[in-house]
Amino acid sequence: MIKNYAEVAVEEMFDRLLKEHLKKEPDTCTCEQCREDMKALALNNIPPHYVVTEKGAILKQVGFDLIGGKAQVTSAILTAIQTVGASPRHR
Ligand SMILES: [Zn+2]
């Protein structure tokens, strides 16, 4: 299976960062579409790094150094949450 580390990292960190953001901006929409938009936008700003895994294997350790570093990934996700949160597509 081909996996993108960046996607694994976003899946892993997104919910926690969104929850943090909601403490400051409780009005942020968290519907399915907005969450997908936020993840897609974040991924467009994180360099991809593809790896091949055994079928069904779960990547436990994300190599953050391969995708720009954890701080970069965190900031890409937070920026995406703010951007989509400020102007959701469905409003
Ligand atoms: Zn929404």
PDB file of C-alpha atoms and ligand atoms in Angstrom:
ATOM      1  CA  MET A   1       0.000   0.000   0.000  1.00  0.00           C
ATOM      2  CA  ILE A   2       1.214   3.469  -0.774  1.00  0.00           C
ATOM      3  CA  LYS A   3       0.813   5.916   2.065  1.00  0.00           C
ATOM      4  CA  ASN A   4       1.636   9.574   2.332  1.00  0.00           C
ATOM      5  CA  TYR A   5       3.262  10.435   5.641  1.00  0.00           C
ATOM      6  CA  ALA A   6       1.777  13.910   5.438  1.00  0.00           C
ATOM      7  CA  GLU A   7      -1.745  12.437   5.392  1.00  0.00           C
ATOM      8  CA  VAL A   8      -0.971  10.170   8.313  1.00  0.00           C
ATOM      9  CA  ALA A   9       0.392  13.131  10.280  1.00  0.00           C
ATOM     10  CA  VAL A  10      -2.642  15.312   9.509  1.00  0.00           C
ATOM     11  CA  GLU A  11      -5.062  12.520  10.480  1.00  0.00           C
ATOM     12  CA  GLU A  12      -3.157  12.052  13.709  1.00  0.00           C
ATOM     13  CA  MET A  13      -2.932  15.711  14.723  1.00  0.00           C
ATOM     14  CA  PHE A  14      -6.017  17.304  13.227  1.00  0.00           C
ATOM     15  CA  ASP A  15      -8.659  16.558  15.873  1.00  0.00           C
ATOM     16  CA  ARG A  16      -6.521  17.772  18.739  1.00  0.00           C
ATOM     17  CA  LEU A  17      -5.579  21.005  16.953  1.00  0.00           C
ATOM     18  CA  LEU A  18      -9.198  21.652  15.961  1.00  0.00           C
ATOM     19  CA  LYS A  19     -10.270  21.185  19.574  1.00  0.00           C
ATOM     20  CA  GLU A  20      -7.622  23.681  20.694  1.00  0.00           C
ATOM     21  CA  HIS A  21      -8.781  26.144  18.054  1.00  0.00           C
ATOM     22  CA  LEU A  22     -12.416  25.776  19.182  1.00  0.00           C
ATOM     23  CA  LYS A  23     -11.482  27.012  22.658  1.00  0.00           C
ATOM     24  CA  LYS A  24     -10.520  30.345  21.109  1.00  0.00           C
ATOM     25  CA  GLU A  25     -13.018  30.395  18.228  1.00  0.00           C
ATOM     26  CA  PRO A  26     -16.057  28.399  19.390  1.00  0.00           C
ATOM     27  CA  ASP A  27     -18.093  29.480  16.346  1.00  0.00           C
ATOM     28  CA  THR A  28     -15.852  27.640  13.874  1.00  0.00           C
ATOM     29  CA  CYS A  29     -17.888  25.231  11.761  1.00  0.00           C
ATOM     30  CA  THR A  30     -16.835  21.610  12.247  1.00  0.00           C
ATOM     31  CA  CYS A  31     -19.127  19.919   9.731  1.00  0.00           C
ATOM     32  CA  GLU A  32     -17.763  17.110   7.567  1.00  0.00           C
ATOM     33  CA  GLN A  33     -17.208  19.393   4.588  1.00  0.00           C
ATOM     34  CA  CYS A  34     -15.297  22.029   6.534  1.00  0.00           C
ATOM     35  CA  ARG A  35     -13.105  19.444   8.228  1.00  0.00           C
ATOM     36  CA  GLU A  36     -12.290  17.869   4.853  1.00  0.00           C
ATOM     37  CA  ASP A  37     -11.560  21.323   3.393  1.00  0.00           C
ATOM     38  CA  MET A  38      -9.244  22.102   6.323  1.00  0.00           C
ATOM     39  CA  LYS A  39      -7.349  18.831   5.898  1.00  0.00           C
ATOM     40  CA  ALA A  40      -7.036  19.274   2.130  1.00  0.00           C
ATOM     41  CA  LEU A  41      -5.791  22.837   2.510  1.00  0.00           C
ATOM     42  CA  ALA A  42      -3.269  21.789   5.153  1.00  0.00           C
ATOM     43  CA  LEU A  43      -2.029  18.929   2.954  1.00  0.00           C
ATOM     44  CA  ASN A  44      -1.477  21.320   0.064  1.00  0.00           C
ATOM     45  CA  ASN A  45       0.997  23.155   2.268  1.00  0.00           C
ATOM     46  CA  ILE A  46       2.880  20.113   3.562  1.00  0.00           C
ATOM     47  CA  PRO A  47       5.456  18.418   1.336  1.00  0.00           C
ATOM     48  CA  PRO A  48       4.286  14.848   0.632  1.00  0.00           C
ATOM     49  CA  HIS A  49       6.454  11.885   1.456  1.00  0.00           C
ATOM     50  CA  TYR A  50       5.252   8.538   0.189  1.00  0.00           C
ATOM     51  CA  VAL A  51       6.148   5.228   1.727  1.00  0.00           C
ATOM     52  CA  VAL A  52       5.165   1.676   0.892  1.00  0.00           C
ATOM     53  CA  THR A  53       3.705  -0.353   3.748  1.00  0.00           C
ATOM     54  CA  GLU A  54       2.601  -3.930   4.092  1.00  0.00           C
ATOM     55  CA  LYS A  55      -1.084  -4.310   3.385  1.00  0.00           C
ATOM     56  CA  GLY A  56      -3.024  -3.464   6.524  1.00  0.00           C
ATOM     57  CA  ALA A  57       0.024  -2.280   8.408  1.00  0.00           C
ATOM     58  CA  ILE A  58      -0.394   0.861  10.425  1.00  0.00           C
ATOM     59  CA  LEU A  59       2.284   3.506  10.414  1.00  0.00           C
ATOM     60  CA  LYS A  60       2.938   4.079  14.073  1.00  0.00           C
ATOM     61  CA  GLN A  61       5.816   6.460  13.845  1.00  0.00           C
ATOM     62  CA  VAL A  62       5.419   9.438  11.604  1.00  0.00           C
ATOM     63  CA  GLY A  63       8.737  10.668  10.272  1.00  0.00           C
ATOM     64  CA  PHE A  64       8.079  14.368  10.765  1.00  0.00           C
ATOM     65  CA  ASP A  65      11.531  15.282   9.512  1.00  0.00           C
ATOM     66  CA  LEU A  66      10.536  13.824   6.138  1.00  0.00           C
ATOM     67  CA  ILE A  67       7.608  16.198   5.762  1.00  0.00           C
ATOM     68  CA  GLY A  68       9.097  19.477   6.922  1.00  0.00           C
ATOM     69  CA  GLY A  69       9.121  18.978  10.697  1.00  0.00           C
ATOM     70  CA  LYS A  70       6.389  18.822  13.305  1.00  0.00           C
ATOM     71  CA  ALA A  71       6.240  22.580  13.814  1.00  0.00           C
ATOM     72  CA  GLN A  72       5.657  23.108  10.090  1.00  0.00           C
ATOM     73  CA  VAL A  73       2.915  20.491  10.001  1.00  0.00           C
ATOM     74  CA  THR A  74       1.244  22.002  13.072  1.00  0.00           C
ATOM     75  CA  SER A  75       1.323  25.457  11.579  1.00  0.00           C
ATOM     76  CA  ALA A  76      -0.031  24.255   8.201  1.00  0.00           C
ATOM     77  CA  ILE A  77      -2.979  22.625   9.990  1.00  0.00           C
ATOM     78  CA  LEU A  78      -3.690  25.656  12.188  1.00  0.00           C
ATOM     79  CA  THR A  79      -3.530  28.022   9.217  1.00  0.00           C
ATOM     80  CA  ALA A  80      -5.950  25.778   7.301  1.00  0.00           C
ATOM     81  CA  ILE A  81      -8.371  25.655  10.254  1.00  0.00           C
ATOM     82  CA  GLN A  82      -8.313  29.458  10.489  1.00  0.00           C
ATOM     83  CA  THR A  83      -8.669  29.991   6.738  1.00  0.00           C
ATOM     84  CA  VAL A  84     -11.598  27.606   6.249  1.00  0.00           C
ATOM     85  CA  GLY A  85     -13.127  28.615   9.578  1.00  0.00           C
ATOM     86  CA  ALA A  86     -13.128  32.267   8.487  1.00  0.00           C
ATOM     87  CA  SER A  87     -14.866  31.553   5.178  1.00  0.00           C
ATOM     88  CA  PRO A  88     -16.505  28.129   4.930  1.00  0.00           C
ATOM     89  CA  ARG A  89     -17.493  27.127   1.380  1.00  0.00           C
ATOM     90  CA  HIS A  90     -21.096  26.429   2.278  1.00  0.00           C
ATOM     91  CA  ARG A  91     -21.985  29.892   3.571  1.00  0.00           C
TER      92      ARG A  91
HETATM   93 ZN    ZN B   1     -19.055  23.629   7.699  1.00  0.00          ZN
END
